[in-house]
């Protein structure tokens, strides 16, 4: 009896351990691989309207309050007029908020929120502490190189930025 119960205990432990072990790779396959792989998200309006001047920055890079500020001021968007039809604007904002850094939907978001003041609403992800930390090895002069332009130009160095991949294998700083 004793052996029997112990046997069940061992089997249960093995079961739990293997479930944990196997849930990690499948999490990555879903696209949430932690620090550098973003979940694959679909929103037609966001993809269409927010990727014509730069890549469509993933919602997980900024908290909800930031997206509300940005989407509320599109006619004065970093010196550009990026205003939209109100229905489209509302649809994009809803999508950004649902997947924002503080929405609890991605590892990337959790990382971005670490070290951010709870009330902060930065307009630039490139000015967050998270971004500075991830890029502490990039020398200041590199950002203003002609081939880069600005830190906001992720795709200059992250060759798979448009697919939401920021792993170190796909980073190459241009000359
Ligand atoms: C008409 C062009 C244009 C469109 C359309 C546009 N943007 Fe931008 N956006 C800019 C420019 C210019 C910058 C500043 C880039 C730089 O500093 O190099 C910028 C910067 C940003 C930044 C800050 C990047 C940083 O430095 O961290 C965010 C966030 C952003 N845009 C979000 C959006 C969203 C969301 C949409 C869609 C609703 C959008 N943009 C559509 C032109 C545009
Ligand atoms: C001048 C080139 C350059 C630009 C522009 C740039 N990055 Fe990076 N990024 C790097 C380098 C270099 C690293 C460090 C790679 C490593 O860990 O080996 C990095 C790391 C990262 C990481 C962490 C990856 C990991 O392995 O943990 C993320 C996420 C990231 N960048 C996102 C962005 C985003 C988003 C933008 C645009 C808003 C951007 N980067 C713009 C060069 C750049």
mmCIF file of C-alpha atoms and ligand atoms in Angstrom:
data_model
loop_
_atom_site.group_PDB
_atom_site.id
_atom_site.type_symbol
_atom_site.label_atom_id
_atom_site.label_comp_id
_atom_site.label_asym_id
_atom_site.label_seq_id
_atom_site.Cartn_x
_atom_site.Cartn_y
_atom_site.Cartn_z
ATOM 1 C CA UNK A 1 0.000 0.000 0.000
ATOM 2 C CA UNK A 2 2.729 2.349 1.073
ATOM 3 C CA UNK A 3 4.777 1.546 -2.015
ATOM 4 C CA UNK A 4 1.718 1.917 -4.159
ATOM 5 C CA UNK A 5 0.989 5.443 -2.851
ATOM 6 C CA UNK A 6 4.614 6.436 -3.164
ATOM 7 C CA UNK A 7 4.556 5.170 -6.722
ATOM 8 C CA UNK A 8 1.608 7.406 -7.520
ATOM 9 C CA UNK A 9 3.441 10.303 -5.899
ATOM 10 C CA UNK A 10 6.470 9.750 -8.117
ATOM 11 C CA UNK A 11 4.318 9.415 -11.221
ATOM 12 C CA UNK A 12 2.455 12.617 -10.376
ATOM 13 C CA UNK A 13 5.730 14.481 -9.852
ATOM 14 C CA UNK A 14 7.104 13.209 -13.147
ATOM 15 C CA UNK A 15 3.840 14.223 -14.792
ATOM 16 C CA UNK A 16 3.965 17.775 -13.434
ATOM 17 C CA UNK A 17 7.642 18.179 -14.328
ATOM 18 C CA UNK A 18 7.121 17.012 -17.882
ATOM 19 C CA UNK A 19 4.077 19.236 -18.356
ATOM 20 C CA UNK A 20 6.206 22.203 -17.223
ATOM 21 C CA UNK A 21 9.093 21.161 -19.450
ATOM 22 C CA UNK A 22 6.876 20.857 -22.489
ATOM 23 C CA UNK A 23 4.922 24.017 -21.916
ATOM 24 C CA UNK A 24 8.049 26.168 -22.378
ATOM 25 C CA UNK A 25 8.819 25.334 -26.024
ATOM 26 C CA UNK A 26 5.161 25.535 -27.016
ATOM 27 C CA UNK A 27 5.029 29.006 -25.423
ATOM 28 C CA UNK A 28 7.847 30.049 -27.723
ATOM 29 C CA UNK A 29 6.091 28.538 -30.699
ATOM 30 C CA UNK A 30 3.129 30.781 -29.890
ATOM 31 C CA UNK A 31 5.540 33.641 -30.275
ATOM 32 C CA UNK A 32 6.011 34.764 -26.692
ATOM 33 C CA UNK A 33 9.629 33.798 -26.228
ATOM 34 C CA UNK A 34 10.412 36.224 -23.443
ATOM 35 C CA UNK A 35 12.855 39.039 -23.933
ATOM 36 C CA UNK A 36 13.161 39.097 -27.658
ATOM 37 C CA UNK A 37 10.312 37.349 -29.437
ATOM 38 C CA UNK A 38 6.969 39.097 -29.571
ATOM 39 C CA UNK A 39 3.631 37.340 -29.801
ATOM 40 C CA UNK A 40 2.193 37.412 -33.293
ATOM 41 C CA UNK A 41 -0.669 39.865 -33.259
ATOM 42 C CA UNK A 42 -3.160 40.743 -35.916
ATOM 43 C CA UNK A 43 -5.073 43.946 -36.342
ATOM 44 C CA UNK A 44 -5.646 45.102 -39.890
ATOM 45 C CA UNK A 45 -5.972 48.804 -39.127
ATOM 46 C CA UNK A 46 -2.868 48.862 -36.936
ATOM 47 C CA UNK A 47 -0.828 46.992 -39.526
ATOM 48 C CA UNK A 48 -2.011 49.264 -42.307
ATOM 49 C CA UNK A 49 -1.946 52.662 -40.602
ATOM 50 C CA UNK A 50 1.005 52.370 -38.222
ATOM 51 C CA UNK A 51 3.606 50.854 -40.513
ATOM 52 C CA UNK A 52 3.854 53.382 -43.333
ATOM 53 C CA UNK A 53 6.464 55.668 -41.717
ATOM 54 C CA UNK A 54 8.162 53.186 -39.365
ATOM 55 C CA UNK A 55 7.566 49.582 -38.295
ATOM 56 C CA UNK A 56 4.312 49.032 -36.418
ATOM 57 C CA UNK A 57 5.772 49.134 -32.892
ATOM 58 C CA UNK A 58 4.421 46.244 -30.867
ATOM 59 C CA UNK A 59 1.851 47.207 -28.220
ATOM 60 C CA UNK A 60 3.973 45.415 -25.584
ATOM 61 C CA UNK A 61 6.624 48.145 -25.828
ATOM 62 C CA UNK A 62 4.534 50.781 -24.030
ATOM 63 C CA UNK A 63 1.916 50.872 -21.263
ATOM 64 C CA UNK A 64 -1.756 51.673 -21.905
ATOM 65 C CA UNK A 65 -1.406 55.265 -20.700
ATOM 66 C CA UNK A 66 1.262 55.877 -23.370
ATOM 67 C CA UNK A 67 -0.912 54.512 -26.153
ATOM 68 C CA UNK A 68 -3.816 56.679 -25.009
ATOM 69 C CA UNK A 69 -1.594 59.772 -25.167
ATOM 70 C CA UNK A 70 -0.170 58.859 -28.565
ATOM 71 C CA UNK A 71 -3.513 57.959 -30.135
ATOM 72 C CA UNK A 72 -5.116 61.082 -28.724
ATOM 73 C CA UNK A 73 -2.631 63.349 -30.444
ATOM 74 C CA UNK A 74 -2.089 61.851 -33.887
ATOM 75 C CA UNK A 75 -2.378 65.161 -35.705
ATOM 76 C CA UNK A 76 0.778 66.258 -33.914
ATOM 77 C CA UNK A 77 2.735 63.016 -34.066
ATOM 78 C CA UNK A 78 6.466 63.715 -33.804
ATOM 79 C CA UNK A 79 6.181 66.523 -36.303
ATOM 80 C CA UNK A 80 3.896 64.563 -38.629
ATOM 81 C CA UNK A 81 0.166 64.571 -39.144
ATOM 82 C CA UNK A 82 -0.842 60.934 -38.674
ATOM 83 C CA UNK A 83 -4.509 61.555 -37.938
ATOM 84 C CA UNK A 84 -7.087 58.874 -38.729
ATOM 85 C CA UNK A 85 -10.775 58.358 -39.165
ATOM 86 C CA UNK A 86 -12.224 58.241 -35.587
ATOM 87 C CA UNK A 87 -13.552 54.668 -35.929
ATOM 88 C CA UNK A 88 -10.190 53.378 -37.134
ATOM 89 C CA UNK A 89 -8.376 55.315 -34.432
ATOM 90 C CA UNK A 90 -10.657 53.815 -31.763
ATOM 91 C CA UNK A 91 -10.167 50.293 -33.119
ATOM 92 C CA UNK A 92 -6.364 50.660 -33.067
ATOM 93 C CA UNK A 93 -6.373 52.107 -29.548
ATOM 94 C CA UNK A 94 -8.520 49.226 -28.276
ATOM 95 C CA UNK A 95 -6.059 46.755 -29.784
ATOM 96 C CA UNK A 96 -2.998 48.575 -28.388
ATOM 97 C CA UNK A 97 -4.503 48.752 -24.892
ATOM 98 C CA UNK A 98 -5.493 45.072 -24.884
ATOM 99 C CA UNK A 99 -1.879 44.077 -25.647
ATOM 100 C CA UNK A 100 0.027 46.882 -23.919
ATOM 101 C CA UNK A 101 3.070 46.359 -21.681
ATOM 102 C CA UNK A 102 0.876 46.488 -18.566
ATOM 103 C CA UNK A 103 -1.906 44.288 -19.963
ATOM 104 C CA UNK A 104 -0.220 41.146 -18.646
ATOM 105 C CA UNK A 105 -0.316 39.431 -22.027
ATOM 106 C CA UNK A 106 3.411 39.068 -22.810
ATOM 107 C CA UNK A 107 6.829 38.493 -21.286
ATOM 108 C CA UNK A 108 8.137 41.453 -23.275
ATOM 109 C CA UNK A 109 5.546 43.697 -21.640
ATOM 110 C CA UNK A 110 6.460 42.495 -18.166
ATOM 111 C CA UNK A 111 10.107 43.323 -18.876
ATOM 112 C CA UNK A 112 9.239 46.763 -20.195
ATOM 113 C CA UNK A 113 7.226 47.486 -17.032
ATOM 114 C CA UNK A 114 10.100 46.522 -14.735
ATOM 115 C CA UNK A 115 11.695 49.733 -13.598
ATOM 116 C CA UNK A 116 8.967 51.915 -15.066
ATOM 117 C CA UNK A 117 7.089 54.259 -12.784
ATOM 118 C CA UNK A 118 3.479 53.049 -12.516
ATOM 119 C CA UNK A 119 2.178 56.471 -13.542
ATOM 120 C CA UNK A 120 4.655 56.998 -16.384
ATOM 121 C CA UNK A 121 3.278 57.440 -19.890
ATOM 122 C CA UNK A 122 6.317 57.933 -22.140
ATOM 123 C CA UNK A 123 5.619 58.751 -25.787
ATOM 124 C CA UNK A 124 8.769 56.987 -26.888
ATOM 125 C CA UNK A 125 9.659 53.382 -26.154
ATOM 126 C CA UNK A 126 13.212 54.368 -27.040
ATOM 127 C CA UNK A 127 13.269 56.570 -23.944
ATOM 128 C CA UNK A 128 12.272 53.880 -21.471
ATOM 129 C CA UNK A 129 14.696 52.454 -18.935
ATOM 130 C CA UNK A 130 14.087 49.021 -20.446
ATOM 131 C CA UNK A 131 15.256 50.205 -23.866
ATOM 132 C CA UNK A 132 18.365 51.897 -22.448
ATOM 133 C CA UNK A 133 19.238 48.740 -20.534
ATOM 134 C CA UNK A 134 18.860 46.498 -23.593
ATOM 135 C CA UNK A 135 20.997 48.843 -25.663
ATOM 136 C CA UNK A 136 23.704 49.804 -23.189
ATOM 137 C CA UNK A 137 26.338 48.341 -25.488
ATOM 138 C CA UNK A 138 25.355 50.593 -28.409
ATOM 139 C CA UNK A 139 27.537 53.706 -28.399
ATOM 140 C CA UNK A 140 25.650 57.055 -28.479
ATOM 141 C CA UNK A 141 27.200 58.101 -31.802
ATOM 142 C CA UNK A 142 25.868 54.932 -33.466
ATOM 143 C CA UNK A 143 22.234 56.068 -33.143
ATOM 144 C CA UNK A 144 22.804 59.120 -35.308
ATOM 145 C CA UNK A 145 24.714 57.324 -38.051
ATOM 146 C CA UNK A 146 23.243 58.019 -41.472
ATOM 147 C CA UNK A 147 22.470 54.311 -41.935
ATOM 148 C CA UNK A 148 20.499 54.238 -38.665
ATOM 149 C CA UNK A 149 18.935 57.701 -38.399
ATOM 150 C CA UNK A 150 17.494 57.305 -34.904
ATOM 151 C CA UNK A 151 16.918 54.700 -32.227
ATOM 152 C CA UNK A 152 13.302 54.488 -33.415
ATOM 153 C CA UNK A 153 14.523 52.874 -36.634
ATOM 154 C CA UNK A 154 14.608 49.362 -35.155
ATOM 155 C CA UNK A 155 14.830 47.655 -38.531
ATOM 156 C CA UNK A 156 18.168 49.324 -39.306
ATOM 157 C CA UNK A 157 19.793 46.859 -36.883
ATOM 158 C CA UNK A 158 17.137 44.230 -36.145
ATOM 159 C CA UNK A 159 16.760 42.520 -39.467
ATOM 160 C CA UNK A 160 13.573 40.727 -38.420
ATOM 161 C CA UNK A 161 11.979 43.608 -36.504
ATOM 162 C CA UNK A 162 8.953 43.611 -38.752
ATOM 163 C CA UNK A 163 8.242 39.996 -37.791
ATOM 164 C CA UNK A 164 8.623 40.877 -34.102
ATOM 165 C CA UNK A 165 11.996 39.122 -33.725
ATOM 166 C CA UNK A 166 14.693 40.907 -31.740
ATOM 167 C CA UNK A 167 17.011 38.011 -30.865
ATOM 168 C CA UNK A 168 20.755 38.627 -30.988
ATOM 169 C CA UNK A 169 21.193 36.358 -34.043
ATOM 170 C CA UNK A 170 19.316 38.826 -36.199
ATOM 171 C CA UNK A 171 21.079 42.002 -34.991
ATOM 172 C CA UNK A 172 23.596 43.680 -37.235
ATOM 173 C CA UNK A 173 24.613 47.308 -36.726
ATOM 174 C CA UNK A 174 25.120 48.914 -40.158
ATOM 175 C CA UNK A 175 28.326 50.846 -40.940
HETATM 176 C C1 LIG B 1 3.032 60.056 -41.281
HETATM 177 C C2 LIG B 1 4.043 59.193 -40.702
HETATM 178 C C3 LIG B 1 3.690 58.408 -39.454
HETATM 179 C C4 LIG B 1 2.600 57.568 -39.249
HETATM 180 C C5 LIG B 1 1.477 57.237 -40.211
HETATM 181 C C6 LIG B 1 2.768 57.022 -37.904
HETATM 182 N N1 LIG B 1 3.904 57.502 -37.345
HETATM 183 FE FE1 LIG B 1 4.611 57.024 -35.501
HETATM 184 N N2 LIG B 1 6.236 58.217 -35.813
HETATM 185 C C7 LIG B 1 6.460 58.998 -36.936
HETATM 186 C C8 LIG B 1 7.722 59.712 -36.781
HETATM 187 C C9 LIG B 1 8.347 60.668 -37.778
HETATM 188 C C10 LIG B 1 8.262 59.329 -35.524
HETATM 189 C C11 LIG B 1 9.588 59.754 -34.906
HETATM 190 C C12 LIG B 1 10.666 58.806 -35.434
HETATM 191 C C13 LIG B 1 12.076 59.122 -34.978
HETATM 192 O O1 LIG B 1 12.258 59.704 -33.913
HETATM 193 O O2 LIG B 1 13.008 58.744 -35.695
HETATM 194 C C14 LIG B 1 7.294 58.382 -34.948
HETATM 195 C C15 LIG B 1 7.443 57.786 -33.719
HETATM 196 C C16 LIG B 1 6.540 56.931 -33.116
HETATM 197 C C17 LIG B 1 6.699 56.368 -31.809
HETATM 198 C C18 LIG B 1 7.889 56.567 -30.881
HETATM 199 C C19 LIG B 1 9.111 55.761 -31.323
HETATM 200 C C20 LIG B 1 10.236 55.861 -30.308
HETATM 201 O O3 LIG B 1 11.149 56.666 -30.489
HETATM 202 O O4 LIG B 1 10.187 55.102 -29.321
HETATM 203 C C21 LIG B 1 5.592 55.603 -31.569
HETATM 204 C C22 LIG B 1 5.308 54.778 -30.328
HETATM 205 C C23 LIG B 1 4.740 55.700 -32.730
HETATM 206 N N3 LIG B 1 5.354 56.523 -33.672
HETATM 207 C C24 LIG B 1 3.503 55.082 -32.867
HETATM 208 C C25 LIG B 1 2.702 55.170 -34.000
HETATM 209 C C26 LIG B 1 1.402 54.561 -34.118
HETATM 210 C C27 LIG B 1 0.719 53.751 -33.046
HETATM 211 C C28 LIG B 1 0.940 54.838 -35.377
HETATM 212 C C29 LIG B 1 -0.372 54.440 -35.995
HETATM 213 C C30 LIG B 1 -1.566 54.931 -35.354
HETATM 214 C C31 LIG B 1 1.950 55.672 -36.026
HETATM 215 N N4 LIG B 1 2.989 55.841 -35.161
HETATM 216 C C32 LIG B 1 1.842 56.173 -37.321
HETATM 217 C C33 LIG B 1 5.657 59.050 -38.041
HETATM 218 C C34 LIG B 1 4.496 58.357 -38.242
HETATM 219 C C1 LIG B 2 21.865 50.810 -33.780
HETATM 220 C C2 LIG B 2 21.267 49.498 -33.838
HETATM 221 C C3 LIG B 2 19.965 49.219 -33.104
HETATM 222 C C4 LIG B 2 18.751 49.863 -33.224
HETATM 223 C C5 LIG B 2 18.392 51.021 -34.135
HETATM 224 C C6 LIG B 2 17.845 49.188 -32.314
HETATM 225 N N1 LIG B 2 18.493 48.172 -31.668
HETATM 226 FE FE1 LIG B 2 17.648 46.830 -30.375
HETATM 227 N N2 LIG B 2 19.488 45.986 -30.058
HETATM 228 C C7 LIG B 2 20.664 46.346 -30.701
HETATM 229 C C8 LIG B 2 21.772 45.601 -30.130
HETATM 230 C C9 LIG B 2 23.227 45.668 -30.565
HETATM 231 C C10 LIG B 2 21.213 44.773 -29.124
HETATM 232 C C11 LIG B 2 21.914 43.782 -28.217
HETATM 233 C C12 LIG B 2 21.876 42.429 -28.851
HETATM 234 C C13 LIG B 2 22.466 41.383 -27.968
HETATM 235 O O1 LIG B 2 21.904 41.151 -26.890
HETATM 236 O O2 LIG B 2 23.477 40.808 -28.349
HETATM 237 C C14 LIG B 2 19.773 45.050 -29.116
HETATM 238 C C15 LIG B 2 18.847 44.411 -28.264
HETATM 239 C C16 LIG B 2 17.482 44.573 -28.344
HETATM 240 C C17 LIG B 2 16.516 43.774 -27.608
HETATM 241 C C18 LIG B 2 16.843 42.672 -26.616
HETATM 242 C C19 LIG B 2 17.117 41.380 -27.310
HETATM 243 C C20 LIG B 2 17.535 40.297 -26.333
HETATM 244 O O3 LIG B 2 18.258 39.377 -26.768
HETATM 245 O O4 LIG B 2 17.180 40.361 -25.159
HETATM 246 C C21 LIG B 2 15.277 44.222 -27.960
HETATM 247 C C22 LIG B 2 13.940 43.669 -27.488
HETATM 248 C C23 LIG B 2 15.459 45.312 -28.892
HETATM 249 N N3 LIG B 2 16.816 45.468 -29.109
HETATM 250 C C24 LIG B 2 14.434 46.035 -29.453
HETATM 251 C C25 LIG B 2 14.624 47.177 -30.244
HETATM 252 C C26 LIG B 2 13.551 48.021 -30.728
HETATM 253 C C27 LIG B 2 12.084 47.798 -30.432
HETATM 254 C C28 LIG B 2 14.123 48.996 -31.469
HETATM 255 C C29 LIG B 2 13.467 50.176 -32.150
HETATM 256 C C30 LIG B 2 12.534 50.962 -31.370
HETATM 257 C C31 LIG B 2 15.580 48.764 -31.471
HETATM 258 N N4 LIG B 2 15.822 47.646 -30.704
HETATM 259 C C32 LIG B 2 16.501 49.523 -32.137
HETATM 260 C C33 LIG B 2 20.784 47.278 -31.709
HETATM 261 C C34 LIG B 2 19.794 48.156 -32.120
#
